[in-house]
Short mmCIF file of C-alpha atoms in Angstrom, two decimals:
data_model
loop_
_atom_site.label_atom_id
_atom_site.label_comp_id
_atom_site.label_asym_id
_atom_site.label_seq_id
_atom_site.Cartn_x
_atom_site.Cartn_y
_atom_site.Cartn_z
CA UNK A 19 200.71 117.10 48.30
CA UNK A 20 198.88 114.03 47.19
CA UNK A 21 198.66 112.25 43.90
CA UNK A 22 195.92 110.24 42.31
CA UNK A 23 196.81 106.60 42.17
CA UNK A 24 195.81 105.16 38.84
CA UNK A 25 195.28 101.53 38.11
CA UNK A 26 198.08 100.75 35.66
CA UNK A 27 197.30 99.41 32.26
CA UNK A 28 198.86 96.08 31.48
CA UNK A 29 200.39 95.48 28.08
CA UNK A 30 199.53 92.38 26.14
CA UNK A 31 202.44 89.95 26.19
CA UNK A 32 204.66 90.17 23.17
CA UNK A 33 204.86 87.22 20.84
CA UNK A 34 207.40 84.73 22.13
CA UNK A 35 210.84 84.78 20.61
CA UNK A 36 211.30 82.14 18.03
CA UNK A 37 215.01 81.46 18.52
CA UNK A 38 216.14 77.91 19.09
CA UNK A 39 217.57 76.50 22.25
CA UNK A 40 221.12 75.20 22.31
CA UNK A 41 220.87 71.65 21.02
CA UNK A 42 222.53 70.00 24.02
CA UNK A 43 222.13 66.26 23.79
CA UNK A 44 221.04 64.02 26.60
CA UNK A 45 218.31 64.06 29.20
CA UNK A 46 220.71 65.69 31.63
CA UNK A 47 224.39 66.43 31.99
CA UNK A 48 224.29 65.99 35.75
CA UNK A 49 227.07 63.75 37.00
CA UNK A 50 225.89 63.31 40.58
CA UNK A 51 223.56 60.56 41.84
CA UNK A 52 220.40 62.53 41.13
CA UNK A 53 218.38 59.30 40.94
CA UNK A 54 219.14 58.33 44.55
CA UNK A 55 216.58 60.60 46.22
CA UNK A 56 213.60 59.57 44.05
CA UNK A 57 214.65 55.93 44.40
CA UNK A 58 214.68 56.14 48.21
CA UNK A 59 211.33 57.94 48.15
CA UNK A 60 209.79 55.21 46.01
CA UNK A 61 211.19 52.51 48.31
CA UNK A 62 209.94 54.10 51.55
CA UNK A 63 206.53 55.20 50.26
CA UNK A 64 205.88 51.88 48.57
CA UNK A 65 206.82 50.00 51.74
CA UNK A 66 204.48 52.18 53.75
CA UNK A 67 201.60 51.78 51.30
CA UNK A 68 202.02 48.00 51.19
CA UNK A 69 202.19 47.69 54.98
CA UNK A 70 199.35 50.10 55.71
CA UNK A 71 197.08 48.51 53.10
CA UNK A 72 197.65 45.11 54.65
CA UNK A 73 197.20 46.48 58.17
CA UNK A 74 194.01 48.27 57.21
CA UNK A 75 192.39 45.28 55.55
CA UNK A 76 193.54 42.51 57.89
CA UNK A 77 190.91 43.63 60.46
CA UNK A 78 192.32 41.96 63.57
CA UNK A 79 194.93 42.43 66.31
CA UNK A 80 194.55 46.18 66.70
CA UNK A 81 193.61 46.51 70.36
CA UNK A 82 195.21 45.36 73.56
CA UNK A 83 193.93 47.20 76.61
CA UNK A 84 194.84 50.07 76.85
CA UNK A 85 196.51 50.35 73.44
CA UNK A 86 194.51 51.01 70.27
CA UNK A 87 196.32 51.04 66.91
CA UNK A 88 196.32 54.52 65.31
CA UNK A 89 195.14 52.90 62.05
CA UNK A 90 191.88 51.90 63.75
CA UNK A 91 191.24 54.96 65.88
CA UNK A 92 188.58 56.18 66.24
CA UNK A 93 186.77 52.97 65.50
CA UNK A 94 183.50 53.98 63.84
CA UNK A 95 181.74 50.63 63.34
CA UNK A 96 180.10 48.26 65.83
CA UNK A 97 182.28 45.57 64.29
CA UNK A 98 185.14 46.86 66.47
CA UNK A 99 185.68 44.58 69.40
CA UNK A 100 184.15 41.56 67.71
CA UNK A 101 187.17 40.33 65.75
CA UNK A 102 190.21 38.53 67.24
CA UNK A 103 192.72 40.84 68.83
CA UNK A 104 190.20 43.65 69.25
CA UNK A 105 188.05 42.55 72.20
CA UNK A 106 187.03 45.52 74.28
CA UNK A 107 188.16 48.11 71.74
CA UNK A 108 186.43 51.44 72.36
CA UNK A 109 184.25 52.43 69.45
CA UNK A 110 181.53 54.74 68.22
CA UNK A 111 179.04 52.75 66.21
CA UNK A 112 178.23 55.42 63.66
CA UNK A 113 178.48 52.92 60.83
CA UNK A 114 176.47 50.20 62.56
CA UNK A 115 176.65 46.47 62.04
CA UNK A 116 176.07 46.72 58.28
CA UNK A 117 179.70 47.72 57.86
CA UNK A 118 181.25 44.31 57.38
CA UNK A 119 184.77 45.10 56.23
CA UNK A 120 187.64 46.55 58.23
CA UNK A 121 186.61 49.73 60.09
CA UNK A 122 190.10 51.12 59.45
CA UNK A 123 189.04 51.86 55.88
CA UNK A 124 186.63 54.54 57.14
CA UNK A 125 189.01 56.58 59.22
CA UNK A 126 192.15 56.11 57.14
CA UNK A 127 190.58 58.28 54.44
CA UNK A 128 191.49 61.28 56.62
CA UNK A 129 195.26 60.74 57.01
CA UNK A 130 195.46 59.36 53.48
CA UNK A 131 193.81 62.46 52.03
CA UNK A 132 195.82 64.75 54.28
CA UNK A 133 199.15 63.26 53.24
CA UNK A 134 198.20 62.76 49.60
CA UNK A 135 197.35 66.44 49.17
CA UNK A 136 200.19 67.68 51.42
CA UNK A 137 202.52 70.15 49.69
CA UNK A 138 205.57 68.23 50.80
CA UNK A 139 204.35 64.80 49.70
CA UNK A 140 203.23 66.26 46.39
CA UNK A 141 206.81 67.23 45.73
CA UNK A 142 208.00 63.80 46.81
CA UNK A 143 205.67 61.72 44.68
CA UNK A 144 205.59 64.00 41.66
CA UNK A 145 209.34 63.65 41.54
CA UNK A 146 209.72 60.00 42.37
CA UNK A 147 206.63 58.27 40.96
CA UNK A 148 205.52 60.61 38.20
CA UNK A 149 209.06 61.75 37.28
CA UNK A 150 207.78 65.25 36.77
CA UNK A 151 210.66 66.00 37.02
CA UNK A 152 212.68 63.14 38.57
CA UNK A 153 215.29 65.67 39.72
CA UNK A 154 216.16 69.29 39.02
CA UNK A 155 217.45 69.82 35.47
CA UNK A 156 216.65 66.25 34.50
CA UNK A 157 214.14 66.10 31.67
CA UNK A 158 210.79 64.53 32.41
CA UNK A 159 209.49 61.84 30.06
CA UNK A 160 206.01 63.29 29.49
CA UNK A 161 205.04 64.92 26.23
CA UNK A 162 202.32 67.12 27.71
CA UNK A 163 202.07 68.80 31.07
CA UNK A 164 199.09 70.55 32.65
CA UNK A 165 200.21 70.55 36.26
CA UNK A 166 197.48 71.00 38.83
CA UNK A 167 195.12 72.90 36.54
CA UNK A 168 192.81 70.04 35.62
CA UNK A 169 190.93 67.14 37.12
CA UNK A 170 192.04 65.12 39.04
CA UNK A 171 195.06 67.12 40.25
CA UNK A 172 193.04 70.30 40.69
CA UNK A 173 191.56 68.48 43.71
CA UNK A 174 194.87 69.05 45.51
CA UNK A 175 193.29 72.37 46.46
CA UNK A 176 191.13 70.62 49.07
CA UNK A 177 194.20 70.11 51.26
CA UNK A 178 192.98 72.51 53.94
CA UNK A 179 189.80 70.50 54.48
CA UNK A 180 191.90 67.43 55.18
CA UNK A 181 193.93 69.62 57.53
CA UNK A 182 190.77 70.40 59.51
CA UNK A 183 189.85 66.70 59.64
CA UNK A 184 193.42 65.72 60.50
CA UNK A 185 193.36 68.20 63.36
CA UNK A 186 190.25 66.52 64.79
CA UNK A 187 191.80 63.09 64.30
CA UNK A 188 194.87 64.20 66.24
CA UNK A 189 192.66 65.08 69.21
CA UNK A 190 191.36 61.50 69.18
CA UNK A 191 194.86 60.03 68.88
CA UNK A 192 196.03 62.25 71.73
CA UNK A 193 193.16 60.90 73.83
CA UNK A 194 194.37 57.40 72.95
CA UNK A 195 197.84 58.35 74.15
CA UNK A 196 196.44 59.68 77.43
CA UNK A 197 194.35 56.59 78.19
CA UNK A 198 197.45 54.50 77.48
CA UNK A 199 198.65 55.62 80.93
CA UNK A 200 196.69 52.74 82.39
CA UNK A 201 197.52 49.11 82.92
CA UNK A 202 195.89 46.16 81.23
CA UNK A 203 193.18 46.10 83.92
CA UNK A 204 192.32 49.76 83.31
CA UNK A 205 193.94 51.25 86.44
CA UNK A 206 195.43 54.73 85.93
CA UNK A 207 198.99 55.77 86.68
CA UNK A 208 200.81 53.08 84.74
CA UNK A 209 202.84 53.11 81.56
CA UNK A 210 204.55 50.70 79.26
CA UNK A 211 206.53 50.81 76.05
CA UNK A 212 203.23 51.04 74.19
CA UNK A 213 202.39 54.21 76.11
CA UNK A 214 205.66 55.75 74.97
CA UNK A 215 205.02 54.65 71.39
CA UNK A 216 201.52 56.16 71.32
CA UNK A 217 202.58 59.39 73.03
CA UNK A 218 205.40 59.86 70.54
CA UNK A 219 203.00 59.05 67.74
CA UNK A 220 200.57 61.74 68.90
CA UNK A 221 203.35 64.30 69.30
CA UNK A 222 204.76 63.60 65.84
CA UNK A 223 201.33 63.81 64.26
CA UNK A 224 200.73 67.16 65.98
CA UNK A 225 204.10 68.37 64.73
CA UNK A 226 203.23 67.25 61.20
CA UNK A 227 199.76 68.81 61.29
CA UNK A 228 200.77 72.10 62.86
CA UNK A 229 203.78 72.59 60.56
CA UNK A 230 201.55 72.14 57.50
CA UNK A 231 201.57 74.85 54.83
CA UNK A 232 197.78 75.16 54.96
CA UNK A 233 197.94 75.64 58.72
CA UNK A 234 200.50 78.37 58.14
CA UNK A 235 198.15 80.09 55.72
CA UNK A 236 195.12 79.73 57.97
CA UNK A 237 196.71 81.05 61.16
CA UNK A 238 198.14 84.17 59.55
CA UNK A 239 199.52 83.67 56.07
CA UNK A 240 196.59 85.39 54.45
CA UNK A 241 197.10 88.58 56.49
CA UNK A 242 198.85 91.59 55.02
CA UNK A 243 198.94 93.59 58.24
CA UNK A 244 200.57 91.48 60.90
CA UNK A 245 200.89 94.55 63.08
CA UNK A 246 197.11 94.63 63.52
CA UNK A 247 196.94 90.94 64.52
CA UNK A 248 199.71 90.30 67.06
CA UNK A 249 198.33 86.96 68.25
CA UNK A 250 197.93 85.55 64.75
CA UNK A 251 201.35 86.92 63.85
CA UNK A 252 202.88 85.10 66.81
CA UNK A 253 201.11 81.90 65.75
CA UNK A 254 202.27 82.38 62.16
CA UNK A 255 205.92 82.81 63.20
CA UNK A 256 205.64 79.71 65.35
CA UNK A 257 204.14 77.63 62.54
CA UNK A 258 206.66 79.09 60.07
CA UNK A 259 209.53 77.95 62.28
CA UNK A 260 208.19 74.41 62.28
CA UNK A 261 207.21 74.59 58.64
CA UNK A 262 210.90 74.61 57.65
CA UNK A 263 211.12 71.03 58.89
CA UNK A 264 207.78 69.90 57.51
CA UNK A 265 209.43 67.47 55.08
CA UNK A 266 211.51 65.75 57.73
CA UNK A 267 208.58 65.65 60.15
CA UNK A 268 206.43 64.16 57.38
CA UNK A 269 208.84 61.23 56.98
CA UNK A 270 209.39 60.60 60.68
CA UNK A 271 205.69 60.75 61.55
CA UNK A 272 204.84 58.47 58.61
CA UNK A 273 207.28 55.80 59.68
CA UNK A 274 206.37 56.14 63.35
CA UNK A 275 202.63 55.73 62.81
CA UNK A 276 203.36 52.45 61.01
CA UNK A 277 205.65 51.36 63.83
CA UNK A 278 202.99 52.26 66.40
CA UNK A 279 200.48 50.08 64.58
CA UNK A 280 203.04 47.30 64.36
CA UNK A 281 203.79 47.45 68.09
CA UNK A 282 200.12 47.29 69.09
CA UNK A 283 199.58 44.51 66.55
CA UNK A 284 202.45 42.40 67.88
CA UNK A 285 201.26 42.83 71.47
CA UNK A 286 197.61 42.15 70.60
CA UNK A 287 198.53 39.04 68.63
CA UNK A 288 200.62 37.76 71.50
CA UNK A 289 203.87 37.79 69.54
CA UNK A 290 205.55 40.00 72.11
CA UNK A 291 204.76 41.10 75.64
CA UNK A 292 204.33 44.76 76.42
CA UNK A 293 207.27 46.11 78.41
CA UNK A 294 205.84 47.75 81.52
CA UNK A 295 207.70 50.71 83.06
CA UNK A 296 205.54 51.25 86.12
CA UNK B 20 248.04 74.50 44.24
CA UNK B 21 247.17 74.88 40.57
CA UNK B 22 246.27 72.14 38.14
CA UNK B 23 245.11 71.69 34.56
CA UNK B 24 241.33 71.71 34.44
CA UNK B 25 239.57 69.71 31.77
CA UNK B 26 236.90 72.09 30.62
CA UNK B 27 234.11 71.07 28.26
CA UNK B 28 232.26 74.07 26.90
CA UNK B 29 229.25 74.22 24.60
CA UNK B 30 230.08 76.29 21.55
CA UNK B 31 227.73 77.22 18.76
CA UNK B 32 224.61 79.20 17.99
CA UNK B 33 221.00 78.57 17.11
CA UNK B 34 222.07 76.77 13.94
CA UNK B 35 223.94 74.11 15.87
CA UNK B 36 226.95 73.46 18.00
CA UNK B 37 228.41 71.01 20.45
CA UNK B 38 230.69 70.43 23.40
CA UNK B 39 234.34 71.34 22.82
CA UNK B 40 237.14 70.10 25.11
CA UNK B 41 239.80 72.43 26.46
CA UNK B 42 242.53 72.19 29.07
CA UNK B 43 242.86 75.32 31.15
CA UNK B 44 245.39 75.97 33.95
CA UNK B 45 243.58 77.04 37.12
CA UNK B 46 244.61 78.04 40.63
CA UNK B 47 243.32 77.04 44.02
CA UNK B 48 240.33 79.06 45.14
CA UNK B 49 239.17 79.95 41.66
CA UNK B 50 235.63 79.73 40.37
CA UNK B 51 234.26 78.45 37.07
CA UNK B 52 234.01 81.98 35.67
CA UNK B 53 237.78 82.44 36.26
CA UNK B 54 238.46 79.34 34.17
CA UNK B 55 236.11 80.56 31.44
CA UNK B 56 237.84 83.95 31.38
CA UNK B 57 241.26 82.29 31.17
CA UNK B 58 239.98 80.12 28.33
CA UNK B 59 238.69 83.21 26.56
CA UNK B 60 241.95 85.09 27.09
CA UNK B 61 244.28 82.32 26.01
CA UNK B 62 242.56 79.87 23.68
CA UNK B 63 239.07 80.79 22.55
CA UNK B 64 239.13 84.54 22.06
CA UNK B 65 235.71 84.62 20.43
CA UNK B 66 233.97 82.66 23.20
CA UNK B 67 230.72 84.46 24.06
CA UNK B 68 229.97 84.68 27.77
CA UNK B 69 227.82 87.15 29.70
CA UNK B 70 229.17 88.34 33.04
CA UNK B 71 229.41 91.48 35.08
CA UNK B 72 229.95 91.71 38.84
CA UNK B 73 231.80 88.46 39.64
CA UNK B 74 230.19 88.63 43.06
CA UNK B 75 226.88 86.82 42.70
CA UNK B 76 224.87 90.01 42.69
CA UNK B 77 224.19 90.88 39.06
CA UNK B 78 222.77 87.55 37.90
CA UNK B 79 224.52 87.73 34.51
CA UNK B 80 226.70 84.62 34.42
CA UNK B 81 223.98 82.00 34.75
CA UNK B 82 224.86 78.73 33.04
CA UNK B 83 224.61 75.00 33.57
CA UNK B 84 227.68 73.47 35.16
CA UNK B 85 227.80 69.70 35.02
CA UNK B 86 224.12 69.88 34.19
CA UNK B 87 223.11 71.99 37.21
CA UNK B 88 221.95 75.58 36.83
CA UNK B 89 224.42 77.80 38.67
CA UNK B 90 226.11 81.19 38.64
CA UNK B 91 229.58 80.67 37.17
CA UNK B 92 231.04 83.31 39.45
CA UNK B 93 229.77 81.56 42.58
CA UNK B 94 230.74 78.02 41.69
CA UNK B 95 234.09 77.06 43.19
CA UNK B 96 236.22 74.64 41.21
CA UNK B 97 236.97 72.85 44.46
CA UNK B 98 233.44 71.40 44.23
CA UNK B 99 234.60 69.14 41.42
CA UNK B 100 237.00 66.25 41.13
CA UNK B 101 240.13 67.66 39.39
CA UNK B 102 240.42 64.44 37.41
CA UNK B 103 236.97 64.80 35.88
CA UNK B 104 236.00 67.31 33.19
CA UNK B 105 233.74 70.21 34.10
CA UNK B 106 231.01 70.78 31.54
CA UNK B 107 229.60 74.27 30.99
CA UNK B 108 226.55 74.74 28.80
CA UNK B 109 224.12 77.63 28.22
CA UNK B 110 220.73 77.79 29.94
CA UNK B 111 218.54 75.17 28.29
CA UNK B 112 215.20 76.90 28.63
CA UNK B 113 215.98 80.00 26.59
CA UNK B 114 217.03 80.47 22.96
CA UNK B 115 220.78 80.48 22.49
CA UNK B 116 222.43 83.53 20.95
CA UNK B 117 225.97 82.21 20.89
CA UNK B 118 228.10 79.91 23.03
CA UNK B 119 227.12 80.51 26.67
CA UNK B 120 224.88 83.50 26.01
CA UNK B 121 221.13 83.02 25.83
CA UNK B 122 218.24 85.32 25.01
CA UNK B 123 216.39 85.76 28.30
CA UNK B 124 213.92 88.34 26.98
CA UNK B 125 211.07 85.91 27.73
CA UNK B 126 211.44 87.09 31.30
CA UNK B 127 211.32 90.76 30.44
CA UNK B 128 208.16 90.25 28.41
CA UNK B 129 206.56 88.46 31.35
CA UNK B 130 207.68 91.21 33.72
CA UNK B 131 205.74 93.76 31.68
CA UNK B 132 202.51 91.84 32.20
CA UNK B 133 202.60 91.86 36.00
CA UNK B 134 200.54 94.81 37.27
CA UNK B 135 202.94 97.04 39.22
CA UNK B 136 202.70 98.22 42.82
CA UNK B 137 199.55 100.32 43.17
CA UNK B 138 199.32 102.35 46.39
CA UNK B 139 196.04 103.73 47.73
CA UNK B 140 194.61 106.73 45.95
CA UNK B 141 195.75 110.02 47.35
CA UNK B 142 198.93 108.69 48.89
CA UNK B 143 201.99 110.39 47.47
CA UNK B 144 205.58 109.25 47.39
CA UNK B 145 207.12 109.97 50.76
CA UNK B 146 203.82 109.42 52.52
CA UNK B 147 203.99 105.63 52.65
CA UNK B 148 203.90 104.41 56.25
CA UNK B 149 204.26 100.73 57.03
CA UNK B 150 205.21 98.68 60.05
CA UNK B 151 208.41 96.71 59.55
CA UNK B 152 206.64 93.54 60.58
CA UNK B 153 204.18 94.03 57.71
CA UNK B 154 206.80 94.30 54.97
CA UNK B 155 209.32 91.74 56.15
CA UNK B 156 207.84 88.93 54.07
CA UNK B 157 207.96 91.00 50.89
CA UNK B 158 211.53 92.03 51.56
CA UNK B 159 212.78 88.47 51.18
CA UNK B 160 211.60 88.54 47.57
CA UNK B 161 213.41 91.82 46.90
CA UNK B 162 216.68 89.92 47.18
CA UNK B 163 216.06 88.45 43.72
CA UNK B 164 218.95 89.28 41.37
CA UNK B 165 217.10 88.11 38.26
CA UNK B 166 219.63 85.49 37.28
CA UNK B 167 216.66 83.48 35.94
CA UNK B 168 218.11 80.21 37.17
CA UNK B 169 214.70 79.44 38.68
CA UNK B 170 213.01 80.11 35.37
CA UNK B 171 215.58 77.96 33.62
CA UNK B 172 215.24 74.97 35.92
CA UNK B 173 211.45 75.01 36.11
CA UNK B 174 210.33 71.92 34.21
CA UNK B 175 207.01 73.54 33.29
CA UNK B 176 208.77 75.53 30.58
CA UNK B 177 212.13 73.76 30.44
CA UNK B 178 210.52 70.54 29.22
CA UNK B 179 207.40 72.07 27.64
CA UNK B 180 208.07 75.05 25.41
CA UNK B 181 204.34 75.31 24.69
CA UNK B 182 203.68 76.38 28.29
CA UNK B 183 205.70 79.58 27.96
CA UNK B 184 202.67 81.47 26.72
CA UNK B 185 200.64 80.70 29.84
CA UNK B 186 203.24 80.51 32.57
CA UNK B 187 205.09 83.35 34.22
CA UNK B 188 207.52 81.19 36.20
CA UNK B 189 208.88 81.25 39.75
CA UNK B 190 210.62 84.60 39.38
CA UNK B 191 207.29 86.28 38.74
CA UNK B 192 205.42 84.22 41.29
CA UNK B 193 207.63 85.84 43.92
CA UNK B 194 206.85 89.20 42.34
CA UNK B 195 203.13 88.45 42.67
CA UNK B 196 203.67 87.33 46.26
CA UNK B 197 205.67 90.44 47.06
CA UNK B 198 202.86 92.66 45.79
CA UNK B 199 199.98 90.61 47.18
CA UNK B 200 201.53 90.59 50.65
CA UNK B 201 202.39 94.28 50.54
CA UNK B 202 200.41 96.22 53.15
CA UNK B 203 199.90 99.23 50.91
CA UNK B 204 199.11 97.59 47.62
CA UNK B 205 195.51 97.89 46.46
CA UNK B 206 195.20 95.45 43.57
CA UNK B 207 193.89 91.92 43.66
CA UNK B 208 196.01 89.97 41.19
CA UNK B 209 194.98 86.47 42.15
CA UNK B 210 192.69 85.85 39.20
CA UNK B 211 195.43 86.95 36.84
CA UNK B 212 198.02 84.84 38.60
CA UNK B 213 195.88 81.76 38.26
CA UNK B 214 194.29 82.27 34.85
CA UNK B 215 196.97 84.06 32.87
CA UNK B 216 200.23 83.27 34.59
CA UNK B 217 199.69 79.62 35.33
CA UNK B 218 200.12 79.27 39.08
CA UNK B 219 198.27 75.96 38.84
CA UNK B 220 200.90 74.61 36.45
CA UNK B 221 203.45 74.67 39.26
CA UNK B 222 203.59 71.29 40.97
CA UNK B 223 205.81 72.60 43.77
CA UNK B 224 208.75 70.28 43.13
CA UNK B 225 210.99 73.00 44.55
CA UNK B 226 213.74 73.06 41.93
CA UNK B 227 213.45 76.86 41.83
CA UNK B 228 214.25 76.98 45.54
CA UNK B 229 217.14 74.55 45.12
CA UNK B 230 218.93 76.65 42.50
CA UNK B 231 218.27 80.15 43.87
CA UNK B 232 221.70 81.69 44.58
CA UNK B 233 220.10 84.19 46.96
CA UNK B 234 218.55 81.46 49.06
CA UNK B 235 215.02 82.79 48.60
CA UNK B 236 212.50 80.20 49.76
CA UNK B 237 210.54 80.60 46.56
CA UNK B 238 208.24 77.62 46.99
CA UNK B 239 207.57 77.75 50.72
CA UNK B 240 207.33 81.51 51.14
CA UNK B 241 205.88 82.64 47.83
CA UNK B 242 204.35 79.95 45.64
CA UNK B 243 202.58 77.91 48.31
CA UNK B 244 201.23 80.98 50.17
CA UNK B 245 199.93 82.30 46.83
CA UNK B 246 198.36 78.92 46.06
CA UNK B 247 196.69 79.10 49.48
CA UNK B 248 195.44 82.62 48.76
CA UNK B 249 194.03 81.44 45.43
CA UNK B 250 192.30 78.59 47.29
CA UNK B 251 190.81 81.21 49.66
CA UNK B 252 189.16 83.04 46.80
CA UNK B 253 188.51 80.26 44.33
CA UNK B 254 188.26 76.77 45.79
CA UNK B 255 187.28 77.15 49.43
CA UNK B 256 183.54 77.86 49.80
CA UNK B 257 183.81 77.84 53.61
CA UNK B 258 186.37 80.66 53.72
CA UNK B 259 184.41 82.63 51.16
CA UNK B 260 181.23 82.18 53.19
CA UNK B 261 182.92 83.34 56.41
CA UNK B 262 184.47 86.31 54.65
CA UNK B 263 181.05 87.52 53.62
CA UNK B 264 180.42 88.42 57.24
CA UNK B 265 183.81 89.93 57.94
CA UNK B 266 185.26 93.01 56.34
CA UNK B 267 188.56 92.27 54.64
CA UNK B 268 191.73 93.82 56.01
CA UNK B 269 191.82 96.23 53.12
CA UNK B 270 189.51 95.96 50.13
CA UNK B 271 191.39 95.42 46.90
CA UNK B 272 190.43 96.28 43.36
CA UNK B 273 190.69 93.63 40.70
CA UNK B 274 193.79 93.98 38.57
CA UNK B 275 193.01 95.42 35.14
CA UNK B 276 192.53 93.20 32.14
CA UNK B 277 195.54 93.28 29.91
CA UNK B 278 195.33 95.23 26.68
CA UNK B 279 193.59 93.43 23.86
CA UNK B 280 192.12 90.83 26.19
CA UNK B 281 188.55 89.81 25.62
CA UNK B 282 186.14 88.15 27.99
CA UNK B 283 186.63 84.93 26.08
CA UNK B 284 190.32 84.94 27.00
CA UNK B 285 189.64 84.56 30.67
#
């Protein structure tokens, strides 16, 4: 026997109850150090933004054969290689010689947009910078709240496009890590501390990109019948496993990319000598 | 070993009230609800408190303990410093009835507006056939005990009463996710979820996940996947373009407009 499935009718919502909330005084009654996590987030993110802004605009000391700073890769202006500490830097002159400021500005839009619209970072900066809310059950200071329904925050929905671009960027950074297995004269089969730094950087960025919530949705999250898509289901379970650690990976990869730039910068500027393994 | 617990309980009703200090003898291994019951039995016989199973499965004894939304029956006293008072207040987001009891009917009204499970036409009860792998995701959301701690902690309505009209809250976002991911459901509720139930108001700060006593990954497994599905249909022209040339897994009908709704509402 079969039945006819009918589309259910949906009642209009009833008028909200007009009772009053318990007048409990104070922004929160929490007694733990709820402010510690947003404070640490502000400190780390601000440090990163200050360092990366300086590193992006300083426009020198970003290449020492065979190491190219991840902040300047891929280098898209012919200006690359002409400034001190960048001689011989590989580049694609898409932007030509008319681009007269740091070429890092061009490519950094991709990781900046990817991290700015990332679901994890949104949580981190909404809580710590915008205090919306600063911590769970701690009242936020804003009188009105529209969330991500209006401009500019509705643009957070473009996250997946930055994921696609970030994926392509990771391929380039992985290439940089591979060509770092050369010595300063360009001979293959050598490695130094910089090689290790760039390889770890590429691995962490892949971990961050592939554990992303948008990636999870794209590989299989939008399916309702996993049983009909065994390969995508396997990919989805793999991404889901990594997705649990997306927040931690986000922090580690963020700090490491800055350290990678710093290492290349110190070597290119002659402040330190690259430690050669073989 | 027992000790005297300094208990600070909010007492009053919608006309006013405040925190009242009590000293209650407690034993090792007890939970906050035990202390509240002892207080009720020995000192404050008219104290209003809602409870039922004492096992973290009915979702009745939700309250705020030292400012954090928790189930009283699942909060061990050993979490707290015996020298410091433990403060118990009613849920802040909902109207208070008396003492620790609040009116959570907001949630029941919202529940009525979520279009229910709608199987394919011609499929009777007992004829549903699904692969386990297809329903596993939805099953996580079935663990919800409707304690409404997630609704209570969500700042969208906790700090902004005016949003209650347009926001269903995390409890119903997992209901939407459960239905949208169900292999046999035939309704497309994404427009409703976005336009009428305020998915875009959620800024994924994960407090709902932090307070869930059932450990449901509300944000990661329900809200964000639903946001991604809304992006698929609303904000991502590339996916929409590609989908034009591929038949969907199972075509879905749009969810019905709610009663009394006009085109201008949407």
